[in-house]
mmCIF file of C-alpha atoms in Angstrom:
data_model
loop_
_atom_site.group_PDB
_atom_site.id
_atom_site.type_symbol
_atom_site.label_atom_id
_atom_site.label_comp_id
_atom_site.label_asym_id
_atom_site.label_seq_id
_atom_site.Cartn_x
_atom_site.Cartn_y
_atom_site.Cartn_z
ATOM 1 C CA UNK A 17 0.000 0.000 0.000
ATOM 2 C CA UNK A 18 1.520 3.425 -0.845
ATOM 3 C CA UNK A 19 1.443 6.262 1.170
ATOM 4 C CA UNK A 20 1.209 10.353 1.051
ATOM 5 C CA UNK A 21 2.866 12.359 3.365
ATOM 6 C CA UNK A 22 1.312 15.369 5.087
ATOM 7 C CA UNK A 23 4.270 16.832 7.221
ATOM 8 C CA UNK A 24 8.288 16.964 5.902
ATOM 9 C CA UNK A 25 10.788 17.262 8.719
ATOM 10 C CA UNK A 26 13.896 18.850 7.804
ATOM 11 C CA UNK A 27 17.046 18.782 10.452
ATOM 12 C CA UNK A 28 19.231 21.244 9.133
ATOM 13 C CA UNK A 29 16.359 23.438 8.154
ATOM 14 C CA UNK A 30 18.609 26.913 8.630
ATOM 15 C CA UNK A 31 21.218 25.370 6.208
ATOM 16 C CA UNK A 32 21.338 26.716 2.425
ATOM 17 C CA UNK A 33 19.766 23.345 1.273
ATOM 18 C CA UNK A 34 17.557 22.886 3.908
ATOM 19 C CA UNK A 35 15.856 26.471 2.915
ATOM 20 C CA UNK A 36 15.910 25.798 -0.521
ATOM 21 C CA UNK A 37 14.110 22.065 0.384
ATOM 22 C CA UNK A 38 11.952 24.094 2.555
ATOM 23 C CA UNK A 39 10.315 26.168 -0.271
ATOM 24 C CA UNK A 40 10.124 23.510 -2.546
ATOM 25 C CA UNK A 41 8.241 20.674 -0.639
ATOM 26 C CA UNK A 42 5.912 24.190 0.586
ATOM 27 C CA UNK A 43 5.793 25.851 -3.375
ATOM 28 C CA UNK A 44 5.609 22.814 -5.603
ATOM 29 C CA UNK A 45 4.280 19.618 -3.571
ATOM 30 C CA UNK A 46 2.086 22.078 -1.295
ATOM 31 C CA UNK A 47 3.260 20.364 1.713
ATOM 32 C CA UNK A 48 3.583 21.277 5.323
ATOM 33 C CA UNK A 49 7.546 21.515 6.304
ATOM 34 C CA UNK A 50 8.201 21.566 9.799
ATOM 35 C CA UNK A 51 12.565 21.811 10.771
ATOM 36 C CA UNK A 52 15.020 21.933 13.393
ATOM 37 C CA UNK A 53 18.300 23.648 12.967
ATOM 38 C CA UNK A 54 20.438 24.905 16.349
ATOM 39 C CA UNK A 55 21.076 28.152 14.170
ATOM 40 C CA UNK A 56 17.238 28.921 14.121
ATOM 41 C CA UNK A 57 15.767 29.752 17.889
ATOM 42 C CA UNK A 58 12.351 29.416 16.586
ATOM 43 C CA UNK A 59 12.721 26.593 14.818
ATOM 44 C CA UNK A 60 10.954 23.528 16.219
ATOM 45 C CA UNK A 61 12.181 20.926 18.462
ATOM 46 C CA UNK A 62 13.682 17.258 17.626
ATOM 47 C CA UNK A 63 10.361 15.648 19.566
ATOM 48 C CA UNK A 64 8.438 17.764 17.205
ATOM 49 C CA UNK A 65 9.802 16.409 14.279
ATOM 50 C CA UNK A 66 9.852 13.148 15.257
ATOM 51 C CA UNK A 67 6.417 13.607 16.533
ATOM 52 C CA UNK A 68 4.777 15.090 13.690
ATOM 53 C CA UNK A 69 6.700 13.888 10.599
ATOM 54 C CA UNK A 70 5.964 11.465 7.935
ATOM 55 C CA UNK A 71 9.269 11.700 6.270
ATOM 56 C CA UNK A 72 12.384 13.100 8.186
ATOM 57 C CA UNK A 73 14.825 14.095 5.741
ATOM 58 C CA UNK A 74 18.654 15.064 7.020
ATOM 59 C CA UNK A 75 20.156 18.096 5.818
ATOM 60 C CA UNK A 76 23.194 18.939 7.823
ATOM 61 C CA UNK A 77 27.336 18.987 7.855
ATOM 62 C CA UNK A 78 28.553 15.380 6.505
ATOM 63 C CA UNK A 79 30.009 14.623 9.591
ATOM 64 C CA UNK A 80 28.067 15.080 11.915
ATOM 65 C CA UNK A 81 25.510 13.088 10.307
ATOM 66 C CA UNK A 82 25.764 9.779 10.964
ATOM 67 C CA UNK A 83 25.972 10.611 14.702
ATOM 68 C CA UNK A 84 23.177 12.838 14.511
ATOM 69 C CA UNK A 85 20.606 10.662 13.165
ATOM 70 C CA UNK A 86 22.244 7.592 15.429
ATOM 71 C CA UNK A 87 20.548 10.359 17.855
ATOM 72 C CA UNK A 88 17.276 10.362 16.279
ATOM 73 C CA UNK A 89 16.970 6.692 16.138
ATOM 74 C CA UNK A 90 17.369 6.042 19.526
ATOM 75 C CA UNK A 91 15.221 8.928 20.536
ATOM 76 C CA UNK A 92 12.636 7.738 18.064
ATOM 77 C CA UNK A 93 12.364 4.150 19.608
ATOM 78 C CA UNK A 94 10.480 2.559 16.880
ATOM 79 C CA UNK A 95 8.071 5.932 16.175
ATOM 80 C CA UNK A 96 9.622 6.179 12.502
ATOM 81 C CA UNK A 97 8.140 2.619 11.441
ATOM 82 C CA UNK A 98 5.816 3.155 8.596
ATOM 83 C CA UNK A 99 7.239 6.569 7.580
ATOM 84 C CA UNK A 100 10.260 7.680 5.172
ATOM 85 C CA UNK A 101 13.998 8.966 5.996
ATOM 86 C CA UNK A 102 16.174 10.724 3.252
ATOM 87 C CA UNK A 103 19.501 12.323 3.634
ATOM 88 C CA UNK A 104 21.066 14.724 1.034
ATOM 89 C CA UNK A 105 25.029 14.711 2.077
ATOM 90 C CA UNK A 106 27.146 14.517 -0.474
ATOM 91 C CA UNK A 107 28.679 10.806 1.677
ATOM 92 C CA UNK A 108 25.907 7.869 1.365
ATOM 93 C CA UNK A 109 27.515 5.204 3.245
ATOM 94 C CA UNK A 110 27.808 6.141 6.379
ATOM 95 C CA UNK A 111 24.600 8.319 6.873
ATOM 96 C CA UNK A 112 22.555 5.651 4.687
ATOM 97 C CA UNK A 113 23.650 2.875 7.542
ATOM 98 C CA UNK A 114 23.120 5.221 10.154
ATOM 99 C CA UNK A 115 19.220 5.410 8.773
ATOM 100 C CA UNK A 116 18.941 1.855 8.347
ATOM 101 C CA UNK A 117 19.571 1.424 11.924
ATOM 102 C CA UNK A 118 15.661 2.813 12.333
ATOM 103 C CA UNK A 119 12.401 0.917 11.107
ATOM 104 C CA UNK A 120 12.144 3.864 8.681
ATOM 105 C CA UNK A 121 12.153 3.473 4.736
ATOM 106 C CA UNK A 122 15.636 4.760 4.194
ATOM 107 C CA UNK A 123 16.484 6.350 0.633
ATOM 108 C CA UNK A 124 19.677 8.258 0.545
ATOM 109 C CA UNK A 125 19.560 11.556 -1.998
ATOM 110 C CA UNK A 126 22.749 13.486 -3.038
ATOM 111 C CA UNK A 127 22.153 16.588 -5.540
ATOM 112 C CA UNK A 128 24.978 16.857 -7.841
ATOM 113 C CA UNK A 129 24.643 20.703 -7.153
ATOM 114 C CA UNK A 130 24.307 23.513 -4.624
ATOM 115 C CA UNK A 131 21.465 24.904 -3.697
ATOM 116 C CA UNK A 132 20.078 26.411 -7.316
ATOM 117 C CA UNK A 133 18.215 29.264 -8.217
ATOM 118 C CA UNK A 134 15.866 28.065 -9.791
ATOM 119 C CA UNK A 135 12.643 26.246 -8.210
ATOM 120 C CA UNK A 136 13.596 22.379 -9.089
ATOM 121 C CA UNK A 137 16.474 20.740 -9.982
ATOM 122 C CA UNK A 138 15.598 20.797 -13.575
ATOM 123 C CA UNK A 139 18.925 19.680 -15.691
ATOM 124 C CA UNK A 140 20.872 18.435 -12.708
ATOM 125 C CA UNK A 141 21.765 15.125 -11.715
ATOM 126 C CA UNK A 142 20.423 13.648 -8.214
ATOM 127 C CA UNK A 143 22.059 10.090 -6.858
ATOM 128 C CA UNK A 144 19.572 8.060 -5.425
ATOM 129 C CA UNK A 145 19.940 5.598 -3.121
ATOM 130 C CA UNK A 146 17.150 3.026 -2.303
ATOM 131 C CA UNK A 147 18.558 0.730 0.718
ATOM 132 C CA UNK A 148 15.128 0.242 1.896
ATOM 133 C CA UNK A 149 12.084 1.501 0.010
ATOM 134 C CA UNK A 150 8.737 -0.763 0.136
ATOM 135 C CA UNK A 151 5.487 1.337 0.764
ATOM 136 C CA UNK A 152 7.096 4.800 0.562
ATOM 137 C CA UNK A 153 8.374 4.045 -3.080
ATOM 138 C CA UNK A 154 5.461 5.073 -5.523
ATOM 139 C CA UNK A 155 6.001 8.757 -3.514
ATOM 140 C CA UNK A 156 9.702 8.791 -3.662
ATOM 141 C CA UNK A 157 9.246 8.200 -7.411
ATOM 142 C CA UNK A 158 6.939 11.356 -7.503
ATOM 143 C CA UNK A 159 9.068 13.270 -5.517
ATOM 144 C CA UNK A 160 12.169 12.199 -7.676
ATOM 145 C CA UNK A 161 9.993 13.585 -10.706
ATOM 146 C CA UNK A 162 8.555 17.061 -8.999
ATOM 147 C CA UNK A 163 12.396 17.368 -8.478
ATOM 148 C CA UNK A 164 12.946 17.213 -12.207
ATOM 149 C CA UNK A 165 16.169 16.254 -11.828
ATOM 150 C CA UNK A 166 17.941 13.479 -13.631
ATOM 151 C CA UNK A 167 17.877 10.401 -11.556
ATOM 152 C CA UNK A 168 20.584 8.396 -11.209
ATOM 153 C CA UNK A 169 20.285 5.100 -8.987
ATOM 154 C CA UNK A 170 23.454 3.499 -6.968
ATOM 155 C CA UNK A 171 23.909 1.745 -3.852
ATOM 156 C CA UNK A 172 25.808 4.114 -1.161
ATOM 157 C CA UNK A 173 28.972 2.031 -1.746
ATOM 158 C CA UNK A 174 29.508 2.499 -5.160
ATOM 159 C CA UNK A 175 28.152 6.496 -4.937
ATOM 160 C CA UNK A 176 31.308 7.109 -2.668
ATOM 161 C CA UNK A 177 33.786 5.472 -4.662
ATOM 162 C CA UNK A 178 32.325 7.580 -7.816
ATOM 163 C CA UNK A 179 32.212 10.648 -5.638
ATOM 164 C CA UNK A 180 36.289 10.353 -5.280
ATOM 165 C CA UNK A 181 36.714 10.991 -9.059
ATOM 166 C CA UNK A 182 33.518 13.103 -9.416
ATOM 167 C CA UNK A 183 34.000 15.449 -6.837
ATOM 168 C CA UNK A 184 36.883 14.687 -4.531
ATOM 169 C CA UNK A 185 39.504 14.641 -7.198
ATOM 170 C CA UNK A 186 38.016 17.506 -9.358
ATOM 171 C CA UNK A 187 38.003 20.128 -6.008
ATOM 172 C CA UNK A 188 41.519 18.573 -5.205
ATOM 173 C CA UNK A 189 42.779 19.391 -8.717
ATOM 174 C CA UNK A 190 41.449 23.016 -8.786
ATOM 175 C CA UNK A 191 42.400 24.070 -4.908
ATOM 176 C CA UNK A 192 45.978 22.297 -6.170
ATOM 177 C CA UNK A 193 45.743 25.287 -8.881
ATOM 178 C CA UNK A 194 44.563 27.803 -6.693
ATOM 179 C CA UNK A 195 47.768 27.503 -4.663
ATOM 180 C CA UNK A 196 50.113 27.459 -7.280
ATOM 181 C CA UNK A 197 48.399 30.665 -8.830
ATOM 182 C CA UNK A 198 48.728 32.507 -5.336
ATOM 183 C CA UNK A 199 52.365 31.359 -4.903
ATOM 184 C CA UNK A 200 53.254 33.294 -8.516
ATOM 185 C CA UNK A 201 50.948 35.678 -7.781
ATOM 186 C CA UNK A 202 53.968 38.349 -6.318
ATOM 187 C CA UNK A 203 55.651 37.382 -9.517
ATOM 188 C CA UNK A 204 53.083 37.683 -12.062
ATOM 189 C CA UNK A 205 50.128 38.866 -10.584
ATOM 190 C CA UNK A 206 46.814 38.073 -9.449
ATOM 191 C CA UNK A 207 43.880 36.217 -11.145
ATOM 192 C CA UNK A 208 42.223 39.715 -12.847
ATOM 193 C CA UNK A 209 45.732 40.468 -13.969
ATOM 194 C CA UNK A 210 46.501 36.673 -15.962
ATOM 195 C CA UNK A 211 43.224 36.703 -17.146
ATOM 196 C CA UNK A 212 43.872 38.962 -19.893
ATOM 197 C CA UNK A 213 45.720 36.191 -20.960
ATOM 198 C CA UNK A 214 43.227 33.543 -20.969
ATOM 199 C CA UNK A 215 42.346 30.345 -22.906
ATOM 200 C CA UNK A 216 39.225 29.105 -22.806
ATOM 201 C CA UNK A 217 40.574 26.155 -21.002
ATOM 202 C CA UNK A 218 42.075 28.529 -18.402
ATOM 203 C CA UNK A 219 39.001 30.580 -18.030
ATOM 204 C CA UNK A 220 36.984 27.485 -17.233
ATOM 205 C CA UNK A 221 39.526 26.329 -14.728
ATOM 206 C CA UNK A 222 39.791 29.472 -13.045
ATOM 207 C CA UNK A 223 35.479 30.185 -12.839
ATOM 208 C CA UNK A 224 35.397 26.631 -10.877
ATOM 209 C CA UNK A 225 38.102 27.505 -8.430
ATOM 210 C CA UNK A 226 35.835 30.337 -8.217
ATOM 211 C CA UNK A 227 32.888 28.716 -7.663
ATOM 212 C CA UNK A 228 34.926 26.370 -4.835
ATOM 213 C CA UNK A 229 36.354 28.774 -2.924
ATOM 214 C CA UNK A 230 33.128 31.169 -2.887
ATOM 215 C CA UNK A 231 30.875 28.603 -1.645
ATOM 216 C CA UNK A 232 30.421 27.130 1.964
ATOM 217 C CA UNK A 233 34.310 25.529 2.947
ATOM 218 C CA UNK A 234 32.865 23.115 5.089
ATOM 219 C CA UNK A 235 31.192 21.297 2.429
ATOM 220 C CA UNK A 236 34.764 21.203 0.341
ATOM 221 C CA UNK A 237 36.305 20.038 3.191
ATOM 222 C CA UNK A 238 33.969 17.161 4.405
ATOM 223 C CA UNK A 239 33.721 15.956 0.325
ATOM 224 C CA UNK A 240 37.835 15.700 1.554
ATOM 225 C CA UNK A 241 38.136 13.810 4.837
ATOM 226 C CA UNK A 242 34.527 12.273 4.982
ATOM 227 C CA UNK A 243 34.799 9.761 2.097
ATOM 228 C CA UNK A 244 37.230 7.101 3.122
ATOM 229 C CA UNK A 245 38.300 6.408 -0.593
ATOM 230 C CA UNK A 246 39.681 9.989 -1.117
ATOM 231 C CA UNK A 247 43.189 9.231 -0.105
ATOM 232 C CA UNK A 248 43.663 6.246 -2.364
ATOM 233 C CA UNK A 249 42.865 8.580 -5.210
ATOM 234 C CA UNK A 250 44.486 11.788 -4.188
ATOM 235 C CA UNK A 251 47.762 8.726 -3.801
ATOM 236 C CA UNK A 252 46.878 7.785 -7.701
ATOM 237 C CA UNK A 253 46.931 11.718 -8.770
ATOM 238 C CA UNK A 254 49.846 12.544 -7.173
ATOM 239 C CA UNK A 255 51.328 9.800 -9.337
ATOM 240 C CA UNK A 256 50.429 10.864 -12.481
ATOM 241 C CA UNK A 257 51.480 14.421 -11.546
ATOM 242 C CA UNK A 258 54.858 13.016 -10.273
ATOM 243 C CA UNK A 259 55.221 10.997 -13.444
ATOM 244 C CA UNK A 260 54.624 13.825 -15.735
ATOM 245 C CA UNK A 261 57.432 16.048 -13.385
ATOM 246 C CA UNK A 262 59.802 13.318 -14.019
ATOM 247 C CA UNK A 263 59.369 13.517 -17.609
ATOM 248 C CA UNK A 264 59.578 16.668 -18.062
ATOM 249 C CA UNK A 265 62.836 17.242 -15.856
ATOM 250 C CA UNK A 266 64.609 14.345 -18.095
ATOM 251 C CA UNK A 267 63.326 16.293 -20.841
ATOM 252 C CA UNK A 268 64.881 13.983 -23.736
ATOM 253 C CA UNK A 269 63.449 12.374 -26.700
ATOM 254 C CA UNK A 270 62.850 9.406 -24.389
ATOM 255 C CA UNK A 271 60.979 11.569 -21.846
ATOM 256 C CA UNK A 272 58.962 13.154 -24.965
ATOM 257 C CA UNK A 273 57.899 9.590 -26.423
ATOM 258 C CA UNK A 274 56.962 8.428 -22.743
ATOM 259 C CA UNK A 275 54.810 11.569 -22.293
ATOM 260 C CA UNK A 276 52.962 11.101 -25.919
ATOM 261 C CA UNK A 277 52.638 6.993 -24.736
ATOM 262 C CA UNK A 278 51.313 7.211 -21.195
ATOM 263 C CA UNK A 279 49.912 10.682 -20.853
ATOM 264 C CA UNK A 280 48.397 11.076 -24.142
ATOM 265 C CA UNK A 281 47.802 7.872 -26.736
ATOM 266 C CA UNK A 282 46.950 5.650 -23.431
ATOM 267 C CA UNK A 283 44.652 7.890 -22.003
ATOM 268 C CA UNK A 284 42.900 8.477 -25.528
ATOM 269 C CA UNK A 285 42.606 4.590 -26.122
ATOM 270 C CA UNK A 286 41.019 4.719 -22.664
ATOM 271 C CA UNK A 287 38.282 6.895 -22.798
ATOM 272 C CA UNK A 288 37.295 5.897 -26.521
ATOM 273 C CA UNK A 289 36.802 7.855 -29.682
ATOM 274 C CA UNK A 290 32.989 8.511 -28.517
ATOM 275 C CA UNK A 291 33.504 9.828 -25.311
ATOM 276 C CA UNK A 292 36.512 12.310 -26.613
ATOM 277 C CA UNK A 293 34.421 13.424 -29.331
ATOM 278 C CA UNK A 294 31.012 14.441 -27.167
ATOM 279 C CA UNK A 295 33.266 16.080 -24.517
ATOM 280 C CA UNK A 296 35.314 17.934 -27.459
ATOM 281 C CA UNK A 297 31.927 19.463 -28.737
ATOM 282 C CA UNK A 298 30.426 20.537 -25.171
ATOM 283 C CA UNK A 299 34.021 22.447 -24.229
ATOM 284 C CA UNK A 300 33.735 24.167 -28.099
ATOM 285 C CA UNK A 301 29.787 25.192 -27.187
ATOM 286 C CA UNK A 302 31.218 26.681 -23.705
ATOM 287 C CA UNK A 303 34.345 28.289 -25.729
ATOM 288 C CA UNK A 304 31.416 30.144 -27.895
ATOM 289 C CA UNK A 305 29.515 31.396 -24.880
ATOM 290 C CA UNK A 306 32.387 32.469 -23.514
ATOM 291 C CA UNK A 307 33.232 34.330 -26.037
ATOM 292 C CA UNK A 308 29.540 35.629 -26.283
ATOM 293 C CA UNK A 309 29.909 36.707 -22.903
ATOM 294 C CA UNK A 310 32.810 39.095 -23.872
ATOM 295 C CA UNK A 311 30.729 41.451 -26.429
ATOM 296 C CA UNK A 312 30.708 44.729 -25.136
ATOM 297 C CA UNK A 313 27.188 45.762 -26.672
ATOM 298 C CA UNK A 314 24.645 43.540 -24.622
ATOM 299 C CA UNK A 315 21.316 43.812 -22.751
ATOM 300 C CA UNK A 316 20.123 41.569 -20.130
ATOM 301 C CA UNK A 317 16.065 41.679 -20.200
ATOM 302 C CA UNK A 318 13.837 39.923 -18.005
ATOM 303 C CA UNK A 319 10.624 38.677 -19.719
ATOM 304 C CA UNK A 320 7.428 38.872 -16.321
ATOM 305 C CA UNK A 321 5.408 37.293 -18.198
ATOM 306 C CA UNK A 322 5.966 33.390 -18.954
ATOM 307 C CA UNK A 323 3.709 33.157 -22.367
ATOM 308 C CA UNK A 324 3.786 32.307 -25.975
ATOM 309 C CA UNK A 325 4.895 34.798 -28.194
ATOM 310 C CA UNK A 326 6.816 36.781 -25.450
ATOM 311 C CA UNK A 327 10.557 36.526 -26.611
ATOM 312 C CA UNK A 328 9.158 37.351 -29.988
ATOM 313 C CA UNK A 329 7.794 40.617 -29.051
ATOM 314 C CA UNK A 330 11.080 41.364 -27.533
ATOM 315 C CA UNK A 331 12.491 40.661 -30.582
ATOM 316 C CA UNK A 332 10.693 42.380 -32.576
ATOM 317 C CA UNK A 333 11.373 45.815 -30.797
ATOM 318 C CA UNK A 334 15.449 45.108 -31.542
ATOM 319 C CA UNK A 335 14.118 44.342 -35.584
ATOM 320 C CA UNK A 336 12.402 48.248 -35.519
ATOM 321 C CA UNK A 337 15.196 49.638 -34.545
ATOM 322 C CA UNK A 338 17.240 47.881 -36.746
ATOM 323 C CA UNK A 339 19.656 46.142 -34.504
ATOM 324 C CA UNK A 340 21.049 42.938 -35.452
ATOM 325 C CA UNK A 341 21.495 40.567 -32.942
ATOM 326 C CA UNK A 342 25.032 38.884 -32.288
ATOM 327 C CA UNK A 343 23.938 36.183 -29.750
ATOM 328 C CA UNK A 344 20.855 35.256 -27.081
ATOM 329 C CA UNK A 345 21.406 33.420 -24.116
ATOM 330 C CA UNK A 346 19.005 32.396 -21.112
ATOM 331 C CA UNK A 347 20.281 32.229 -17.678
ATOM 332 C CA UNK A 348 19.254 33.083 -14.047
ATOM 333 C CA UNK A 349 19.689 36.086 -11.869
ATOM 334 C CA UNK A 350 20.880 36.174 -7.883
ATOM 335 C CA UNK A 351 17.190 36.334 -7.379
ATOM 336 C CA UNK A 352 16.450 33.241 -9.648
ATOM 337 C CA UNK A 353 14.632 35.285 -12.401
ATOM 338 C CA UNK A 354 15.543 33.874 -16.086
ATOM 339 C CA UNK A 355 16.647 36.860 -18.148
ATOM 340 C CA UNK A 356 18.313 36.687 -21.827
ATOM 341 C CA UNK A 357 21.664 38.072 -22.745
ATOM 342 C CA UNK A 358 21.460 39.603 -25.918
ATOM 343 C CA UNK A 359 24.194 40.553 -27.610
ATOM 344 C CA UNK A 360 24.171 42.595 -30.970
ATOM 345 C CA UNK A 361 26.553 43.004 -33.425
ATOM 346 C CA UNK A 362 30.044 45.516 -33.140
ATOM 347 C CA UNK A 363 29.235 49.001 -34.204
ATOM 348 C CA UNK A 364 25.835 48.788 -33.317
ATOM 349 C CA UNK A 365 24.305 52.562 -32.638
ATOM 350 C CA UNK A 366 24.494 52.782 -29.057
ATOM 351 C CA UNK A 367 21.637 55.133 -29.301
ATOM 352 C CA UNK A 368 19.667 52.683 -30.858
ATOM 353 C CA UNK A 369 20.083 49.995 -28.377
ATOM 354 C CA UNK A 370 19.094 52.613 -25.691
ATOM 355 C CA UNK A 371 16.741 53.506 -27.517
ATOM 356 C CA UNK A 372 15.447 49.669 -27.705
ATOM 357 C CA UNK A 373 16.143 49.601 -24.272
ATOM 358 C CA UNK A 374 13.675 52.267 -23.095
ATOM 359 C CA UNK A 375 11.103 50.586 -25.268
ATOM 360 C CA UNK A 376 11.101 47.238 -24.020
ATOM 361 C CA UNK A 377 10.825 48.916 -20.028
ATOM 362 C CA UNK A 378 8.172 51.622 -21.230
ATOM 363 C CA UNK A 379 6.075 49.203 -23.046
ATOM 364 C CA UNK A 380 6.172 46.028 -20.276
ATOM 365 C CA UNK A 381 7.464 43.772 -22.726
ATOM 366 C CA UNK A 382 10.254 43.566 -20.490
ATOM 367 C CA UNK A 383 12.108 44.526 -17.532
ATOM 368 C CA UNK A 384 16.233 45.532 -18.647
ATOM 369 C CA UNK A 385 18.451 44.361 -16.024
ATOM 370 C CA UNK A 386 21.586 45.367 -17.227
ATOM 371 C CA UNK A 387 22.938 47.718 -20.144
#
């Protein structure tokens, strides 16, 4: 017999996922959400939650998780049979086992994201893993679907074995770059002063450490230390790095033919014509944005109304003023509003754009958000 739940617990409701959880389960499954988090005085109480909620879902630090919800199975004491428990670290083993020590359902949930701006997760990926699902599994397929993200299914083991390539070695890699940037920075400057001189490649490189070092550390540093197969891997990376030094420093034909061999031909043979073809195409469509991105006529417009037609009206006011367009991109604001880009093509009157630009506000076609 399936089930529908009426109440969502969060613990870890004050967190930047559990707030973002918070509105969704409220906005799009029009559920109540009831949450504990020691950073929220009025928040309610772990009784409360156990009390009151037919599915607890754990959003806090990786490690303290495990111990934490060893804490809400023993003050629980068999309450949580019949009813669901989700966690959404970005670890599964050890907070998965934790839950199955309950007579909960247990799923374990990691978004391959941070908290978006958008309302869903709508073209990200979310691991799911069932350890034990029976009556709660017809709604944990609906809520995997109201999510909109793409579902991929593992057990916990081999999510955190994944996760060491995935993320683990990916952050290692770019905080590895990070450092070596600030130890040449008194020598050649910092970031805004290399990136003048920037590939494409190097741009990318440099927007993730970005990304890494302007989001929450402790999340970076759990992904680190809380997956026991990190070390084995950060051991295997070192390798290759140490390999590639030693070539390098012998710096002979020898040393060249060993670098084309194991660094190059082996590694294409590995990954397969396919594979090296799609992810050739997806860096060249980034390259283009990027380069998009770097035209100094643009307007970013933000279209209130979500109907047919609208981007063609918008559209249409650039065509009467004869503008040609250059480029149009969609993407979200801070505030999770999607607004096009539109870039036009160089020499454009600036006067005309403005021009444009005081159309589109005056007429409520749009709203511009940046000139």
């Amino acid at each position: 017999m399936s089930v529908s739940p009426r109440v969502i617990g969060i613990v870890g409701s004050a967190g930047a996922f559990g707030r973002w959880l918070t509105r969704f389960f409220e906005q799009r499954m029009q559920l109540q959400v009831i949450g504990h988090d020691p950073a929220d005085a009025t928040s309610h109480s772990p009784e409360q939650l156990l009390e009151q909620a037919d599915v607890l879902l754990f959003s806090a630090p990786i490690r303290h998780t495990p111990a934490l919800i060893a804490e809400y199975v023993q003050a629980s004491a068999g309450r949580e049979a019949g009813r669901l428990w989700l966690d959404v670290t970005s670890v599964k083993e050890a907070p998965v086992q934790a839950m199955l020590a309950s007579q909960a359902d247990v799923a374990g949930l990691h978004p391959m994201t941070a908290p978006p701006k958008s309302p869903t997760l709508k073209g990200r990926v979310m691991v799911v893993c069932e350890a034990r699902v029976q009556r709660w599994q017809p709604w944990l397929n609906e809520l995997c679907a109201a999510l909109q993200a793409e579902c991929v299914r593992a057990t916990p083991a081999h999510h955190d074995k994944v996760m060491t390539l995935v993320q683990a070695m990916v952050h290692a890699g770019h905080l590895a770059q990070a450092g070596v940037l600030r130890g040449y920075a008194a020598e050649l400057g910092d970031l805004s002063a290399l990136l003048p001189y920037r590939s494409a490649a190097f741009e990318l490189d440099t927007a993730i450490i970005s990304r890494i070092l302007s989001l929450n550390p402790a999340i970076y540093e759990d992904i680190q230390f809380g997956n026991p197969h990190v070390a084995p891997m950060l051991e295997r990376l070192i390798g290759q790095l140490q390999q590639l030094q030693a070539q390098v420093l012998q710096g002979d034909d020898a040393a060249r033919a060993g670098f084309r061999q194991q660094m190059l031909q082996a590694n294409r043979d590995a990954f397969g014509e396919q594979v090296l073809g799609d992810g050739n195409y997806t860096f060249e469509r980034v390259g283009y944005l990027l380069a998009d991105l770097t035209e100094r006529q643009s307007l970013s417009v933000h279209l209130p109304e979500d109907r047919a037609g609208s981007l063609r009206a918008l559209l249409h006011v650039f065509e009467q003023h004869q503008i040609s367009l250059a480029s149009i991109h969609s993407s979200r604001t801070p505030g999770g509003e999607v607004h096009f880009r539109i870039g036009f093509v160089p020499g454009s009157s600036d006067m005309a754009i403005a021009a444009a630009a005081a159309e589109v506000d005056d007429s409520g076609i749009g709203r511009v958000l940046e000139r």
